[in-house]
Short mmCIF file of C-alpha atoms in Angstrom, two decimals:
data_model
loop_
_atom_site.label_atom_id
_atom_site.label_comp_id
_atom_site.label_asym_id
_atom_site.label_seq_id
_atom_site.Cartn_x
_atom_site.Cartn_y
_atom_site.Cartn_z
CA UNK E 1 -33.16 -18.04 116.97
CA UNK E 2 -33.20 -21.31 118.94
CA UNK E 3 -30.40 -21.73 121.66
CA UNK E 4 -30.13 -24.18 124.45
CA UNK E 5 -27.79 -24.36 127.49
CA UNK E 6 -27.05 -26.84 130.20
CA UNK E 7 -26.23 -26.17 133.66
CA UNK E 8 -25.46 -28.31 136.79
CA UNK E 9 -22.95 -29.55 139.04
CA UNK E 10 -19.43 -30.55 137.39
CA UNK E 11 -18.57 -33.20 140.02
CA UNK E 12 -20.97 -35.57 141.67
CA UNK E 13 -20.05 -38.33 143.99
CA UNK E 14 -20.96 -41.78 143.41
CA UNK E 15 -24.56 -43.06 144.61
CA UNK E 16 -25.77 -39.20 144.50
CA UNK E 17 -28.27 -37.81 142.57
CA UNK E 18 -27.43 -35.70 139.53
CA UNK E 19 -29.90 -32.98 138.44
CA UNK E 20 -29.27 -31.04 135.13
CA UNK E 21 -31.07 -28.11 133.97
CA UNK E 22 -31.76 -27.23 130.29
CA UNK E 23 -32.45 -23.48 129.56
CA UNK E 24 -33.89 -22.52 126.22
CA UNK E 25 -34.94 -19.70 124.14
CA UNK E 26 -36.34 -19.12 120.87
CA UNK E 27 -39.07 -21.63 120.91
CA UNK E 28 -41.84 -22.80 123.50
CA UNK E 29 -42.27 -26.29 124.88
CA UNK E 30 -46.13 -25.69 124.65
CA UNK E 31 -46.16 -25.72 121.01
CA UNK E 32 -47.68 -28.79 119.46
CA UNK E 33 -45.13 -31.33 118.45
CA UNK E 34 -41.84 -29.87 120.09
CA UNK E 35 -39.61 -32.01 122.17
CA UNK E 36 -36.54 -31.48 124.12
CA UNK E 37 -34.16 -34.61 124.77
CA UNK E 38 -30.96 -35.10 126.50
CA UNK E 39 -27.91 -36.99 125.15
CA UNK E 40 -24.64 -37.77 126.75
CA UNK E 41 -21.40 -38.65 125.69
CA UNK E 42 -18.63 -40.18 127.65
CA UNK E 43 -14.95 -39.02 126.96
CA UNK E 44 -13.61 -40.50 123.57
CA UNK E 45 -16.80 -42.35 123.28
CA UNK E 46 -20.31 -42.23 121.18
CA UNK E 47 -23.48 -40.41 121.87
CA UNK E 48 -26.17 -42.10 124.02
CA UNK E 49 -29.50 -40.77 124.06
CA UNK E 50 -31.17 -40.72 127.38
CA UNK E 51 -34.64 -39.29 127.56
CA UNK E 52 -37.23 -36.81 125.74
CA UNK E 53 -40.13 -34.68 126.81
CA UNK E 54 -42.67 -33.48 124.55
CA UNK E 55 -45.18 -30.42 124.77
CA UNK E 56 -47.77 -32.44 125.91
CA UNK E 57 -45.66 -33.91 128.82
CA UNK E 58 -45.30 -37.35 127.32
CA UNK E 59 -41.76 -38.57 128.26
CA UNK E 60 -39.58 -41.26 126.80
CA UNK E 61 -36.57 -43.00 128.19
CA UNK E 62 -33.59 -45.07 127.22
CA UNK E 63 -34.82 -48.70 128.18
CA UNK E 64 -31.15 -49.29 129.89
CA UNK E 65 -31.36 -46.20 132.14
CA UNK E 66 -35.17 -45.75 132.58
CA UNK E 67 -35.17 -46.82 136.20
CA UNK E 68 -32.94 -43.91 137.07
CA UNK E 69 -34.12 -40.99 134.86
CA UNK E 70 -36.86 -38.50 135.25
CA UNK E 71 -37.27 -35.70 132.76
CA UNK E 72 -39.58 -32.81 133.54
CA UNK E 73 -40.26 -29.21 131.90
CA UNK E 74 -41.32 -25.87 133.31
CA UNK E 75 -42.82 -24.13 130.39
CA UNK E 76 -43.03 -20.95 132.27
CA UNK E 77 -39.32 -21.00 132.83
CA UNK E 78 -38.26 -22.34 129.46
CA UNK E 79 -36.46 -25.21 131.12
CA UNK E 80 -36.20 -29.04 130.97
CA UNK E 81 -34.61 -30.90 134.04
CA UNK E 82 -33.12 -34.19 134.01
CA UNK E 83 -32.52 -36.29 137.06
CA UNK E 84 -30.32 -39.36 137.21
CA UNK E 85 -30.22 -41.28 140.76
CA UNK E 86 -27.32 -43.34 141.90
CA UNK E 87 -24.68 -42.07 139.64
CA UNK E 88 -21.63 -44.12 139.32
CA UNK E 89 -18.28 -43.20 137.79
CA UNK E 90 -19.47 -44.61 134.32
CA UNK E 91 -21.89 -41.76 134.09
CA UNK E 92 -18.98 -39.40 133.77
CA UNK E 93 -19.79 -37.84 130.50
CA UNK E 94 -20.76 -34.41 128.51
CA UNK E 95 -24.45 -33.92 128.62
CA UNK E 96 -26.16 -32.32 125.87
CA UNK E 97 -29.90 -31.06 125.70
CA UNK E 98 -31.23 -30.84 122.38
CA UNK E 99 -34.45 -29.66 120.44
CA UNK E 100 -36.60 -31.74 118.14
CA UNK E 101 -38.59 -29.33 115.78
CA UNK E 102 -41.85 -31.67 115.26
CA UNK E 103 -43.22 -35.01 115.27
CA UNK E 104 -42.74 -35.31 111.57
CA UNK E 105 -39.07 -34.50 111.76
CA UNK E 106 -36.94 -37.32 113.55
CA UNK E 107 -33.75 -35.57 114.36
CA UNK E 108 -32.51 -32.91 116.85
CA UNK E 109 -32.02 -29.72 114.70
CA UNK E 110 -30.50 -27.50 117.67
CA UNK E 111 -28.08 -28.60 120.55
CA UNK E 112 -26.57 -27.01 123.74
CA UNK E 113 -22.89 -26.68 124.08
CA UNK E 114 -22.99 -29.43 126.55
CA UNK E 115 -21.77 -29.77 130.09
CA UNK E 116 -19.35 -32.06 131.60
CA UNK E 117 -20.11 -34.04 134.72
CA UNK E 118 -17.67 -35.94 136.46
CA UNK E 119 -18.47 -38.77 139.11
CA UNK E 120 -15.72 -39.29 141.49
CA UNK E 121 -15.38 -39.63 145.07
CA UNK A 1 -34.06 -53.10 119.56
CA UNK A 2 -32.56 -52.04 116.17
CA UNK A 3 -28.65 -51.61 116.14
CA UNK A 4 -26.98 -49.20 114.16
CA UNK A 5 -23.46 -50.33 112.86
CA UNK A 6 -21.07 -47.72 111.22
CA UNK A 7 -18.13 -48.50 108.95
CA UNK A 8 -15.52 -48.07 108.74
CA UNK A 9 -14.35 -46.99 112.20
CA UNK A 10 -11.79 -44.29 110.86
CA UNK A 11 -11.41 -43.23 107.41
CA UNK A 12 -8.25 -41.47 106.23
CA UNK A 13 -8.39 -39.40 103.32
CA UNK A 14 -6.96 -36.22 101.71
CA UNK A 15 -8.58 -32.99 101.28
CA UNK A 16 -10.40 -32.90 97.76
CA UNK A 17 -11.11 -36.80 98.10
CA UNK A 18 -14.64 -38.11 98.33
CA UNK A 19 -15.64 -39.71 101.57
CA UNK A 20 -18.30 -42.57 101.63
CA UNK A 21 -19.52 -43.51 105.12
CA UNK A 22 -22.08 -46.29 106.11
CA UNK A 23 -24.46 -46.67 108.57
CA UNK A 24 -26.29 -50.35 108.74
CA UNK A 25 -29.38 -50.99 110.54
CA UNK A 26 -30.18 -54.42 112.01
CA UNK A 27 -33.43 -54.71 110.46
CA UNK A 28 -35.11 -52.43 107.88
CA UNK A 29 -36.27 -48.78 108.98
CA UNK A 30 -38.25 -46.03 107.46
CA UNK A 31 -35.68 -43.68 105.65
CA UNK A 32 -37.48 -40.73 107.53
CA UNK A 33 -36.22 -41.99 110.58
CA UNK A 34 -32.21 -41.79 109.94
CA UNK A 35 -30.42 -38.60 110.52
CA UNK A 36 -26.60 -37.76 110.49
CA UNK A 37 -24.62 -35.48 112.43
CA UNK A 38 -20.89 -34.14 112.50
CA UNK A 39 -19.03 -33.66 115.49
CA UNK A 40 -15.85 -31.74 115.78
CA UNK A 41 -13.51 -32.04 119.03
CA UNK A 42 -15.00 -29.92 122.21
CA UNK A 43 -18.29 -29.24 120.13
CA UNK A 44 -21.80 -30.40 120.11
CA UNK A 45 -23.01 -32.60 117.47
CA UNK A 46 -24.12 -30.70 114.16
CA UNK A 47 -27.02 -31.97 112.24
CA UNK A 48 -26.42 -32.75 108.41
CA UNK A 49 -28.77 -34.98 107.05
CA UNK A 50 -32.67 -35.90 108.16
CA UNK A 51 -34.88 -38.42 106.57
CA UNK A 52 -31.88 -40.01 105.18
CA UNK A 53 -31.42 -37.51 102.32
CA UNK A 54 -32.54 -34.08 103.31
CA UNK A 55 -29.81 -31.54 104.11
CA UNK A 56 -30.32 -29.66 107.23
CA UNK A 57 -30.19 -25.71 107.31
CA UNK A 58 -26.98 -24.27 106.46
CA UNK A 59 -25.21 -27.67 105.21
CA UNK A 60 -23.42 -27.47 102.04
CA UNK A 61 -24.25 -29.35 98.88
CA UNK A 62 -21.25 -31.48 99.16
CA UNK A 63 -22.83 -33.42 101.92
CA UNK A 64 -25.51 -35.96 100.83
CA UNK A 65 -27.39 -38.70 102.29
CA UNK A 66 -28.73 -41.90 100.37
CA UNK A 67 -30.03 -45.15 101.10
CA UNK A 68 -33.09 -47.30 102.05
CA UNK A 69 -33.92 -50.43 104.17
CA UNK A 70 -31.00 -51.23 106.13
CA UNK A 71 -28.20 -49.56 104.44
CA UNK A 72 -27.57 -45.83 104.31
CA UNK A 73 -24.76 -43.77 103.18
CA UNK A 74 -23.29 -40.31 104.13
CA UNK A 75 -21.04 -38.98 101.07
CA UNK A 76 -18.90 -36.04 101.07
CA UNK A 77 -18.03 -35.22 97.47
CA UNK A 78 -14.82 -33.19 98.06
CA UNK A 79 -13.46 -33.02 101.36
CA UNK A 80 -12.66 -29.70 102.88
CA UNK A 81 -10.21 -29.01 105.77
CA UNK A 82 -13.32 -28.39 108.03
CA UNK A 83 -14.80 -31.75 107.06
CA UNK A 84 -12.22 -33.83 109.06
CA UNK A 85 -14.31 -34.73 112.21
CA UNK A 86 -16.46 -37.74 113.55
CA UNK A 87 -19.84 -38.28 112.03
CA UNK A 88 -22.72 -40.43 113.69
CA UNK A 89 -25.82 -41.69 112.46
CA UNK A 90 -28.83 -41.51 114.46
CA UNK A 91 -32.28 -43.65 114.28
CA UNK A 92 -35.44 -43.02 115.68
CA UNK A 93 -37.43 -46.39 116.24
CA UNK A 94 -40.52 -47.00 118.41
CA UNK A 95 -40.43 -43.60 120.03
CA UNK A 96 -36.72 -44.42 121.09
CA UNK A 97 -33.48 -42.89 119.76
CA UNK A 98 -30.06 -44.53 119.16
CA UNK A 99 -27.08 -43.46 117.61
CA UNK A 100 -24.38 -45.30 115.94
CA UNK A 101 -20.85 -45.69 117.31
CA UNK A 102 -19.34 -43.10 114.74
CA UNK A 103 -16.92 -42.90 111.84
CA UNK A 104 -13.78 -40.56 112.29
CA UNK A 105 -12.72 -39.31 109.09
CA UNK A 106 -9.10 -37.81 109.41
CA UNK A 107 -6.44 -36.49 107.44
CA UNK A 108 -4.21 -38.88 105.48
#
């Protein structure tokens, strides 16, 4: 059974760096083809894809946020970490991590419950 | 960059009715790159359809996906009370991922 859970601060001040951790079980990020992505959703708005990391350490980022994001993995801990620099109130959102099952399947089949991050002074 | 446009923004229907949701891409895409999700308030998105027409695990057969090229459709044959939610289409394009703006299916 695949599960994912996001963790991190609920409140961050503008200009600070946000660090979120996705802890997962039921799969290994050393398995060929597997990826873990981050998606966010501002209150009342649509989903926005942020970043994704693959089993082979390949990373992909949203072009609009690429300069502010870093995604890394710790396979031994079954964790993926997303770092976002210089946060702004517009970054207030629920942040989800999600599992991409394989290179032949172009969707996210398991999602975490999400964590709400508020950016405010 | 390919843009996904979902329509309508809101669909007001009664239980038992048929729902037809549209997702249009700004240029032609591979059907295998198109997925649909359902999201209820306070919950994470739930995958419904992948590769335009394949149902995800555990999804009832009243949900179906179709389309090709630039026009894709999610159909709910007979709305159940638990189907009133927001629906998103999602595209994989050139190693990047994009979501539509969503269609809300509300009780009429």
